[in-house]
Amino acid sequence: CEDELQERFRGCMLGAVLGDCLGGPLEFKNGNNSFPFSRLKREFRLYDAWEPERDGVLEFTDDTAMARQLAYSLLETRTHLDPRNLARRFVDEYHREQGRGYGEAVTEVFEKLHKSDCRDPYGPAKEQFKTEGSFGNGAAMRVHPVAMFCHGRSRTELLEMADASARITHSHQLGVRGAQLQAYAVSMALDGVDSKAFLANMLELVESFSEDPKSKHTYRYKFEIMRKALATKNDDLAIALGNGVAALHSVPSAIFSFLRAQSPIEQLRDSSRFVRTVQLAISFGGDTDTIGSMAGAMAGAYYGEVDVPENFLDVCEGVYDAIKQADGLVKLVRENLDSD
Ligand code: F2R
Ligand code: MG
Ligand code: MG
Ligand code: MG
């Protein structure tokens, strides 16, 4: 494709939606256990012969519902992130379609924001879990539009905007850091950073969490496991890296899936690079839609739309909106960079 940026932005938005829709039906369907690759291959074979008239569509869940509102918010405000605009959009989206599978506690934030007309968009999130804040992965799962919006800007700007988008629902540092790590990972995937530099940069970011020792030590531990597993081509990391709804137990798993699937995986040899990333992410089990979506955003950004098989476009809900949003963000980013 002539327009590499459009390829990558479309791949990113599509990858996130597809990971969510394909992982959705399996979320916690095997308890907290992982899935064998054979199960994933069987599941994915169904999609080859999919007929929407007969089979319907796989619906997207809260992951996509929130990510698209983040993208719409940035497309509306154009030069910055407006937390009140974003909070209103999350609340309206939730009230339109409450059955998208939201986290159990985050809905309290929406109700409080609604009652207060989002006057303090960060207030209700601070009250969660006896003021500890949520460490769920809900801020990380929706953050990829921030990485696209910040394309060509500094890492500091990217991390600040990821933080500002996260705190509307998640004020626990582990939840916020998870969103920053995911934003940085997507941003590097959009830049086509190779796996060695990617991992080194991620580790450097974790080391910079110095005023936040818990995040630094716990995320560093995950990246150490990841580095060893990548060196030995070990794929079975659900127990060591986690597969739960906490950011700490899902963001590193998605990053690992993206990096590991850059090399061939014998049992997934028939799949494209994009597809094997999503298959590996879903094979973690547990929070499959979210790990699938976060890994899908990175893989789509890295390989581009060209690596996303066309048959999935008929299988999954929301793909055409995702393409339109990606195109809008490409245009916006170009305009903003030109006016700087
Ligand atoms: N909600 C789901 N899936 C259903 C969960 C299945 C269930 N566990 C099962 O076993 O069947 N999916 C969606 O939720 C995740 C994103 O959640 P988000 O937006 O972070 O929500 P929330 O409610 O803030 O946090 C999620 C849960 O994490 C635990 N938690 C968070 N912070 C905590 C804290 N400080 N102390 C104790 N627990 C904390 C709570 O259990 C929260 O409810 C995605 O998977 C999305 O797909
Ligand atoms: Mg979900
Ligand atoms: Mg960049
Ligand atoms: Mg989930």
mmCIF file of C-alpha atoms in Angstrom, residues 23-330:
data_model
loop_
_atom_site.group_PDB
_atom_site.id
_atom_site.type_symbol
_atom_site.label_atom_id
_atom_site.label_comp_id
_atom_site.label_asym_id
_atom_site.label_seq_id
_atom_site.Cartn_x
_atom_site.Cartn_y
_atom_site.Cartn_z
ATOM 1 C CA GLY A 23 -11.855 -13.644 21.998
ATOM 2 C CA GLY A 24 -15.254 -12.590 23.363
ATOM 3 C CA PRO A 25 -17.046 -15.961 23.134
ATOM 4 C CA LEU A 26 -14.180 -17.632 25.038
ATOM 5 C CA GLU A 27 -13.773 -15.121 27.884
ATOM 6 C CA PHE A 28 -13.464 -17.187 31.089
ATOM 7 C CA LYS A 29 -15.156 -20.109 29.266
ATOM 8 C CA ASN A 30 -12.442 -22.488 30.462
ATOM 9 C CA GLY A 31 -12.299 -20.990 33.943
ATOM 10 C CA ASN A 32 -8.832 -19.563 34.402
ATOM 11 C CA ASN A 33 -7.235 -22.284 32.285
ATOM 12 C CA SER A 34 -5.492 -21.768 28.962
ATOM 13 C CA PHE A 35 -6.709 -23.269 25.684
ATOM 14 C CA PRO A 36 -4.677 -25.760 23.617
ATOM 15 C CA PHE A 37 -3.710 -24.451 20.164
ATOM 16 C CA SER A 38 -5.809 -27.267 18.624
ATOM 17 C CA ARG A 39 -8.936 -25.668 20.144
ATOM 18 C CA LEU A 40 -8.042 -22.274 18.673
ATOM 19 C CA LYS A 41 -7.419 -23.763 15.264
ATOM 20 C CA ARG A 42 -10.784 -25.558 15.384
ATOM 21 C CA GLU A 43 -12.517 -22.345 16.455
ATOM 22 C CA PHE A 44 -10.840 -20.284 13.722
ATOM 23 C CA ARG A 45 -11.678 -22.859 11.004
ATOM 24 C CA LEU A 46 -15.362 -22.037 11.578
ATOM 25 C CA TYR A 47 -14.653 -18.479 10.430
ATOM 26 C CA ASP A 48 -13.333 -19.628 7.023
ATOM 27 C CA ALA A 49 -16.799 -20.838 6.020
ATOM 28 C CA TRP A 50 -18.713 -18.140 7.889
ATOM 29 C CA GLU A 51 -21.937 -16.873 6.360
ATOM 30 C CA PRO A 52 -23.240 -13.782 8.137
ATOM 31 C CA GLU A 53 -26.833 -14.425 6.981
ATOM 32 C CA ARG A 54 -26.694 -17.867 8.557
ATOM 33 C CA ASP A 55 -24.161 -17.432 11.354
ATOM 34 C CA GLY A 56 -24.741 -13.813 12.410
ATOM 35 C CA VAL A 57 -21.803 -11.762 13.679
ATOM 36 C CA LEU A 58 -19.520 -12.011 16.673
ATOM 37 C CA GLU A 59 -20.409 -8.973 18.749
ATOM 38 C CA PHE A 60 -17.795 -6.638 20.164
ATOM 39 C CA THR A 61 -17.685 -6.116 23.923
ATOM 40 C CA ASP A 62 -16.881 -3.268 26.354
ATOM 41 C CA ASP A 63 -13.280 -3.210 25.077
ATOM 42 C CA THR A 64 -14.352 -1.936 21.659
ATOM 43 C CA ALA A 65 -17.314 0.047 23.024
ATOM 44 C CA MET A 66 -14.890 2.169 25.071
ATOM 45 C CA ALA A 67 -12.043 2.292 22.525
ATOM 46 C CA ARG A 68 -14.358 3.672 19.855
ATOM 47 C CA GLN A 69 -15.620 6.376 22.189
ATOM 48 C CA LEU A 70 -12.010 7.348 22.896
ATOM 49 C CA ALA A 71 -11.374 7.578 19.159
ATOM 50 C CA TYR A 72 -14.579 9.589 18.579
ATOM 51 C CA SER A 73 -13.652 11.940 21.406
ATOM 52 C CA LEU A 74 -10.205 12.652 19.913
ATOM 53 C CA LEU A 75 -11.729 13.084 16.460
ATOM 54 C CA GLU A 76 -14.107 15.644 17.941
ATOM 55 C CA THR A 77 -11.726 17.685 20.117
ATOM 56 C CA ARG A 78 -8.953 17.326 17.460
ATOM 57 C CA THR A 79 -5.959 18.907 19.238
ATOM 58 C CA HIS A 80 -6.094 17.435 22.752
ATOM 59 C CA LEU A 81 -7.881 15.002 25.039
ATOM 60 C CA ASP A 82 -10.831 16.553 26.868
ATOM 61 C CA PRO A 83 -11.547 14.370 29.936
ATOM 62 C CA ARG A 84 -15.099 15.637 30.362
ATOM 63 C CA ASN A 85 -15.973 14.957 26.738
ATOM 64 C CA LEU A 86 -14.516 11.454 27.082
ATOM 65 C CA ALA A 87 -16.287 10.763 30.383
ATOM 66 C CA ARG A 88 -19.637 11.829 28.869
ATOM 67 C CA ARG A 89 -19.058 9.569 25.906
ATOM 68 C CA PHE A 90 -18.251 6.549 28.128
ATOM 69 C CA VAL A 91 -21.388 7.202 30.173
ATOM 70 C CA ASP A 92 -23.651 7.607 27.120
ATOM 71 C CA GLU A 93 -22.193 4.531 25.467
ATOM 72 C CA TYR A 94 -22.773 2.500 28.626
ATOM 73 C CA HIS A 95 -26.380 3.668 28.963
ATOM 74 C CA ARG A 96 -27.089 2.896 25.298
ATOM 75 C CA GLU A 97 -25.807 -0.683 25.540
ATOM 76 C CA GLN A 98 -25.284 -1.922 29.066
ATOM 77 C CA GLY A 99 -24.957 -5.556 27.995
ATOM 78 C CA ARG A 100 -21.499 -5.314 26.444
ATOM 79 C CA GLY A 101 -19.843 -7.178 29.326
ATOM 80 C CA TYR A 102 -18.396 -4.308 31.368
ATOM 81 C CA GLY A 103 -16.264 -4.899 34.470
ATOM 82 C CA GLU A 104 -18.282 -5.361 37.621
ATOM 83 C CA ALA A 105 -17.109 -2.235 39.409
ATOM 84 C CA VAL A 106 -16.618 0.247 36.569
ATOM 85 C CA THR A 107 -20.375 0.622 36.119
ATOM 86 C CA GLU A 108 -20.476 2.413 39.510
ATOM 87 C CA VAL A 109 -18.153 5.035 38.025
ATOM 88 C CA PHE A 110 -20.526 5.524 35.094
ATOM 89 C CA GLU A 111 -23.525 5.961 37.414
ATOM 90 C CA LYS A 112 -21.708 8.565 39.527
ATOM 91 C CA LEU A 113 -20.433 10.418 36.478
ATOM 92 C CA HIS A 114 -23.959 10.447 35.088
ATOM 93 C CA LYS A 115 -25.490 11.813 38.312
ATOM 94 C CA SER A 116 -22.882 14.591 38.536
ATOM 95 C CA ASP A 117 -22.988 15.432 34.793
ATOM 96 C CA CYS A 118 -19.259 14.557 34.719
ATOM 97 C CA ARG A 119 -18.436 17.785 36.621
ATOM 98 C CA ASP A 120 -15.258 16.200 38.004
ATOM 99 C CA PRO A 121 -14.427 13.527 35.405
ATOM 100 C CA TYR A 122 -11.748 12.032 37.677
ATOM 101 C CA GLY A 123 -13.676 12.128 40.971
ATOM 102 C CA PRO A 124 -15.735 8.900 40.870
ATOM 103 C CA ALA A 125 -12.787 6.694 39.804
ATOM 104 C CA LYS A 126 -10.867 7.821 42.896
ATOM 105 C CA GLU A 127 -13.636 6.422 45.132
ATOM 106 C CA GLN A 128 -13.421 2.882 43.711
ATOM 107 C CA PHE A 129 -12.343 0.032 45.970
ATOM 108 C CA LYS A 130 -12.377 2.098 49.171
ATOM 109 C CA THR A 131 -10.369 4.847 47.389
ATOM 110 C CA GLU A 132 -7.648 2.389 46.306
ATOM 111 C CA GLY A 133 -8.828 2.723 42.705
ATOM 112 C CA SER A 134 -9.319 0.000 40.087
ATOM 113 C CA PHE A 135 -6.336 -1.964 38.807
ATOM 114 C CA GLY A 136 -8.450 -3.650 36.115
ATOM 115 C CA ASN A 137 -7.297 -3.726 32.485
ATOM 116 C CA GLY A 138 -10.182 -1.498 31.328
ATOM 117 C CA ALA A 139 -7.947 1.538 30.806
ATOM 118 C CA ALA A 140 -5.336 -0.444 28.844
ATOM 119 C CA MET A 141 -7.823 -2.268 26.598
ATOM 120 C CA ARG A 142 -9.139 0.985 25.098
ATOM 121 C CA VAL A 143 -5.943 3.070 24.875
ATOM 122 C CA HIS A 144 -4.736 2.341 21.313
ATOM 123 C CA PRO A 145 -6.453 5.428 19.798
ATOM 124 C CA VAL A 146 -4.221 7.527 22.088
ATOM 125 C CA ALA A 147 -1.144 5.883 20.543
ATOM 126 C CA MET A 148 -2.445 6.738 17.065
ATOM 127 C CA PHE A 149 -3.320 10.313 18.021
ATOM 128 C CA CYS A 150 0.169 10.793 19.525
ATOM 129 C CA HIS A 151 1.984 9.361 16.502
ATOM 130 C CA GLY A 152 4.956 11.639 15.791
ATOM 131 C CA ARG A 153 4.781 13.271 19.233
ATOM 132 C CA SER A 154 7.111 12.706 22.186
ATOM 133 C CA ARG A 155 6.879 9.728 24.523
ATOM 134 C CA THR A 156 6.174 12.128 27.380
ATOM 135 C CA GLU A 157 3.064 13.432 25.603
ATOM 136 C CA LEU A 158 1.947 9.879 24.851
ATOM 137 C CA LEU A 159 2.311 8.778 28.479
ATOM 138 C CA GLU A 160 0.543 11.877 29.791
ATOM 139 C CA MET A 161 -2.414 11.358 27.486
ATOM 140 C CA ALA A 162 -2.589 7.646 28.318
ATOM 141 C CA ASP A 163 -2.632 8.619 32.002
ATOM 142 C CA ALA A 164 -5.354 11.248 31.431
ATOM 143 C CA SER A 165 -7.534 8.779 29.516
ATOM 144 C CA ALA A 166 -7.037 6.024 32.115
ATOM 145 C CA ARG A 167 -7.893 7.984 35.259
ATOM 146 C CA ILE A 168 -11.514 8.566 34.253
ATOM 147 C CA THR A 169 -12.191 4.981 35.344
ATOM 148 C CA HIS A 170 -8.935 3.638 36.813
ATOM 149 C CA SER A 171 -6.966 5.505 39.480
ATOM 150 C CA HIS A 172 -4.875 2.618 40.870
ATOM 151 C CA GLN A 173 -1.290 3.017 39.674
ATOM 152 C CA LEU A 174 -1.156 -0.572 38.347
ATOM 153 C CA GLY A 175 -4.175 0.162 36.144
ATOM 154 C CA VAL A 176 -2.758 3.480 34.920
ATOM 155 C CA ARG A 177 0.715 2.002 34.287
ATOM 156 C CA GLY A 178 -0.896 -0.856 32.368
ATOM 157 C CA ALA A 179 -2.529 1.704 30.071
ATOM 158 C CA GLN A 180 0.766 3.555 29.605
ATOM 159 C CA LEU A 181 2.623 0.324 28.777
ATOM 160 C CA GLN A 182 -0.040 -0.696 26.272
ATOM 161 C CA ALA A 183 -0.039 2.795 24.704
ATOM 162 C CA TYR A 184 3.748 2.722 24.347
ATOM 163 C CA ALA A 185 3.654 -0.805 22.906
ATOM 164 C CA VAL A 186 1.089 0.210 20.262
ATOM 165 C CA SER A 187 3.029 3.376 19.504
ATOM 166 C CA MET A 188 6.221 1.383 18.847
ATOM 167 C CA ALA A 189 4.284 -1.133 16.745
ATOM 168 C CA LEU A 190 2.974 1.783 14.640
ATOM 169 C CA ASP A 191 6.587 2.918 14.239
ATOM 170 C CA GLY A 192 7.657 -0.600 13.159
ATOM 171 C CA VAL A 193 10.216 -0.920 15.979
ATOM 172 C CA ASP A 194 11.937 -4.335 15.843
ATOM 173 C CA SER A 195 11.421 -6.788 18.700
ATOM 174 C CA LYS A 196 14.836 -6.345 20.311
ATOM 175 C CA ALA A 197 14.582 -2.550 20.557
ATOM 176 C CA PHE A 198 10.901 -2.867 21.486
ATOM 177 C CA LEU A 199 11.647 -5.023 24.527
ATOM 178 C CA ALA A 200 14.596 -2.853 25.582
ATOM 179 C CA ASN A 201 12.415 0.279 25.367
ATOM 180 C CA MET A 202 9.606 -1.345 27.350
ATOM 181 C CA LEU A 203 12.078 -2.322 30.079
ATOM 182 C CA GLU A 204 13.489 1.186 30.102
ATOM 183 C CA LEU A 205 9.992 2.592 30.587
ATOM 184 C CA VAL A 206 9.334 0.206 33.484
ATOM 185 C CA GLU A 207 12.620 1.265 35.107
ATOM 186 C CA SER A 208 11.489 4.895 34.858
ATOM 187 C CA PHE A 209 8.520 4.196 37.178
ATOM 188 C CA SER A 210 10.862 5.111 40.025
ATOM 189 C CA GLU A 211 8.410 7.154 42.093
ATOM 190 C CA ASP A 212 6.061 4.174 41.918
ATOM 191 C CA PRO A 213 8.085 1.185 43.211
ATOM 192 C CA LYS A 214 5.197 -1.313 43.237
ATOM 193 C CA SER A 215 4.503 -0.849 39.523
ATOM 194 C CA LYS A 216 8.205 -0.845 38.759
ATOM 195 C CA HIS A 217 8.897 -4.126 40.560
ATOM 196 C CA THR A 218 5.773 -6.025 39.565
ATOM 197 C CA TYR A 219 5.873 -5.083 35.860
ATOM 198 C CA ARG A 220 9.657 -5.599 35.755
ATOM 199 C CA TYR A 221 9.126 -9.132 37.073
ATOM 200 C CA LYS A 222 6.699 -9.861 34.195
ATOM 201 C CA PHE A 223 9.127 -8.494 31.600
ATOM 202 C CA GLU A 224 11.920 -10.665 32.986
ATOM 203 C CA ILE A 225 9.739 -13.771 32.583
ATOM 204 C CA MET A 226 8.906 -12.602 29.067
ATOM 205 C CA ARG A 227 12.523 -12.056 28.059
ATOM 206 C CA LYS A 228 13.519 -15.571 29.143
ATOM 207 C CA ALA A 229 10.503 -17.151 27.422
ATOM 208 C CA LEU A 230 11.236 -15.308 24.168
ATOM 209 C CA ALA A 231 14.836 -16.535 24.251
ATOM 210 C CA THR A 232 13.728 -20.163 24.695
ATOM 211 C CA LYS A 233 10.631 -19.903 22.454
ATOM 212 C CA ASN A 234 8.418 -21.055 25.299
ATOM 213 C CA ASP A 235 4.738 -20.414 24.436
ATOM 214 C CA ASP A 236 3.020 -21.678 27.558
ATOM 215 C CA LEU A 237 3.023 -18.627 29.795
ATOM 216 C CA ALA A 238 -0.572 -18.320 30.995
ATOM 217 C CA ILE A 239 0.381 -19.217 34.557
ATOM 218 C CA ALA A 240 3.607 -17.213 34.710
ATOM 219 C CA LEU A 241 2.297 -14.035 33.036
ATOM 220 C CA GLY A 242 -1.385 -14.307 33.948
ATOM 221 C CA ASN A 243 -4.698 -14.144 32.095
ATOM 222 C CA GLY A 244 -6.946 -12.215 34.479
ATOM 223 C CA VAL A 245 -8.815 -8.897 34.402
ATOM 224 C CA ALA A 246 -6.052 -7.048 36.292
ATOM 225 C CA ALA A 247 -3.825 -4.939 34.036
ATOM 226 C CA LEU A 248 -0.752 -6.565 35.587
ATOM 227 C CA HIS A 249 -2.069 -10.014 34.625
ATOM 228 C CA SER A 250 -3.038 -9.238 31.034
ATOM 229 C CA VAL A 251 -1.056 -6.356 29.480
ATOM 230 C CA PRO A 252 2.290 -8.247 29.656
ATOM 231 C CA SER A 253 0.555 -11.354 28.257
ATOM 232 C CA ALA A 254 -0.670 -9.362 25.236
ATOM 233 C CA ILE A 255 2.799 -7.858 24.691
ATOM 234 C CA PHE A 256 4.378 -11.301 24.922
ATOM 235 C CA SER A 257 1.901 -12.670 22.341
ATOM 236 C CA PHE A 258 2.799 -9.874 19.933
ATOM 237 C CA LEU A 259 6.551 -10.425 20.316
ATOM 238 C CA ARG A 260 6.514 -14.223 20.380
ATOM 239 C CA ALA A 261 4.307 -14.491 17.281
ATOM 240 C CA GLN A 262 6.834 -12.511 15.252
ATOM 241 C CA SER A 263 8.700 -15.851 15.024
ATOM 242 C CA PRO A 264 7.032 -18.989 13.658
ATOM 243 C CA ILE A 265 5.075 -21.178 16.084
ATOM 244 C CA GLU A 266 5.116 -24.785 14.905
ATOM 245 C CA GLN A 267 1.549 -25.628 15.924
ATOM 246 C CA LEU A 268 0.179 -22.431 14.336
ATOM 247 C CA ARG A 269 2.210 -22.720 11.134
ATOM 248 C CA ASP A 270 -0.832 -22.357 8.842
ATOM 249 C CA SER A 271 -1.775 -18.951 10.250
ATOM 250 C CA SER A 272 -0.641 -15.505 9.075
ATOM 251 C CA ARG A 273 1.490 -13.446 11.477
ATOM 252 C CA PHE A 274 -1.487 -11.333 12.513
ATOM 253 C CA VAL A 275 -3.722 -14.376 13.043
ATOM 254 C CA ARG A 276 -1.146 -16.325 15.023
ATOM 255 C CA THR A 277 -0.679 -13.323 17.318
ATOM 256 C CA VAL A 278 -4.401 -13.274 18.099
ATOM 257 C CA GLN A 279 -4.529 -17.068 18.418
ATOM 258 C CA LEU A 280 -1.608 -17.100 20.836
ATOM 259 C CA ALA A 281 -3.191 -14.269 22.865
ATOM 260 C CA ILE A 282 -6.558 -16.049 23.072
ATOM 261 C CA SER A 283 -4.826 -19.332 23.968
ATOM 262 C CA PHE A 284 -3.889 -17.708 27.302
ATOM 263 C CA GLY A 285 -7.520 -18.314 28.318
ATOM 264 C CA GLY A 286 -9.185 -16.250 31.059
ATOM 265 C CA ASP A 287 -9.651 -12.695 29.800
ATOM 266 C CA THR A 288 -9.441 -13.725 26.151
ATOM 267 C CA ASP A 289 -11.296 -10.788 24.555
ATOM 268 C CA THR A 290 -9.053 -8.252 26.255
ATOM 269 C CA ILE A 291 -5.715 -10.024 25.804
ATOM 270 C CA GLY A 292 -6.777 -10.771 22.203
ATOM 271 C CA SER A 293 -7.761 -7.149 21.591
ATOM 272 C CA MET A 294 -4.596 -5.616 23.059
ATOM 273 C CA ALA A 295 -2.352 -8.052 21.136
ATOM 274 C CA GLY A 296 -4.479 -7.502 18.008
ATOM 275 C CA ALA A 297 -3.980 -3.726 18.216
ATOM 276 C CA MET A 298 -0.186 -4.183 18.316
ATOM 277 C CA ALA A 299 -0.087 -6.827 15.568
ATOM 278 C CA GLY A 300 -2.410 -4.833 13.302
ATOM 279 C CA ALA A 301 -0.294 -1.717 13.817
ATOM 280 C CA TYR A 302 2.919 -3.596 13.065
ATOM 281 C CA TYR A 303 1.860 -5.693 10.063
ATOM 282 C CA GLY A 304 -0.819 -3.368 8.678
ATOM 283 C CA GLU A 305 -4.291 -4.016 7.303
ATOM 284 C CA VAL A 306 -2.783 -6.185 4.563
ATOM 285 C CA ASP A 307 -2.088 -8.994 7.080
ATOM 286 C CA VAL A 308 -5.687 -9.047 8.384
ATOM 287 C CA PRO A 309 -7.598 -11.818 6.546
ATOM 288 C CA GLU A 310 -10.635 -10.486 4.718
ATOM 289 C CA ASN A 311 -12.974 -13.220 5.917
ATOM 290 C CA PHE A 312 -12.881 -11.764 9.454
ATOM 291 C CA LEU A 313 -14.525 -8.592 8.202
ATOM 292 C CA ASP A 314 -17.758 -10.556 7.694
ATOM 293 C CA VAL A 315 -17.468 -12.354 11.013
ATOM 294 C CA CYS A 316 -17.009 -9.439 13.409
ATOM 295 C CA GLU A 317 -19.189 -6.471 14.360
ATOM 296 C CA GLY A 318 -17.819 -2.940 14.162
ATOM 297 C CA VAL A 319 -15.063 -3.419 11.605
ATOM 298 C CA TYR A 320 -16.267 -0.795 9.118
ATOM 299 C CA ASP A 321 -16.576 1.842 11.838
ATOM 300 C CA ALA A 322 -13.033 0.911 12.925
ATOM 301 C CA ILE A 323 -11.726 1.516 9.384
ATOM 302 C CA LYS A 324 -13.492 4.904 9.213
ATOM 303 C CA GLN A 325 -12.091 5.932 12.579
ATOM 304 C CA ALA A 326 -8.588 4.885 11.525
ATOM 305 C CA ASP A 327 -8.864 6.988 8.362
ATOM 306 C CA GLY A 328 -10.126 9.947 10.408
ATOM 307 C CA LEU A 329 -7.191 9.632 12.790
ATOM 308 C CA VAL A 330 -4.662 9.457 9.931
#
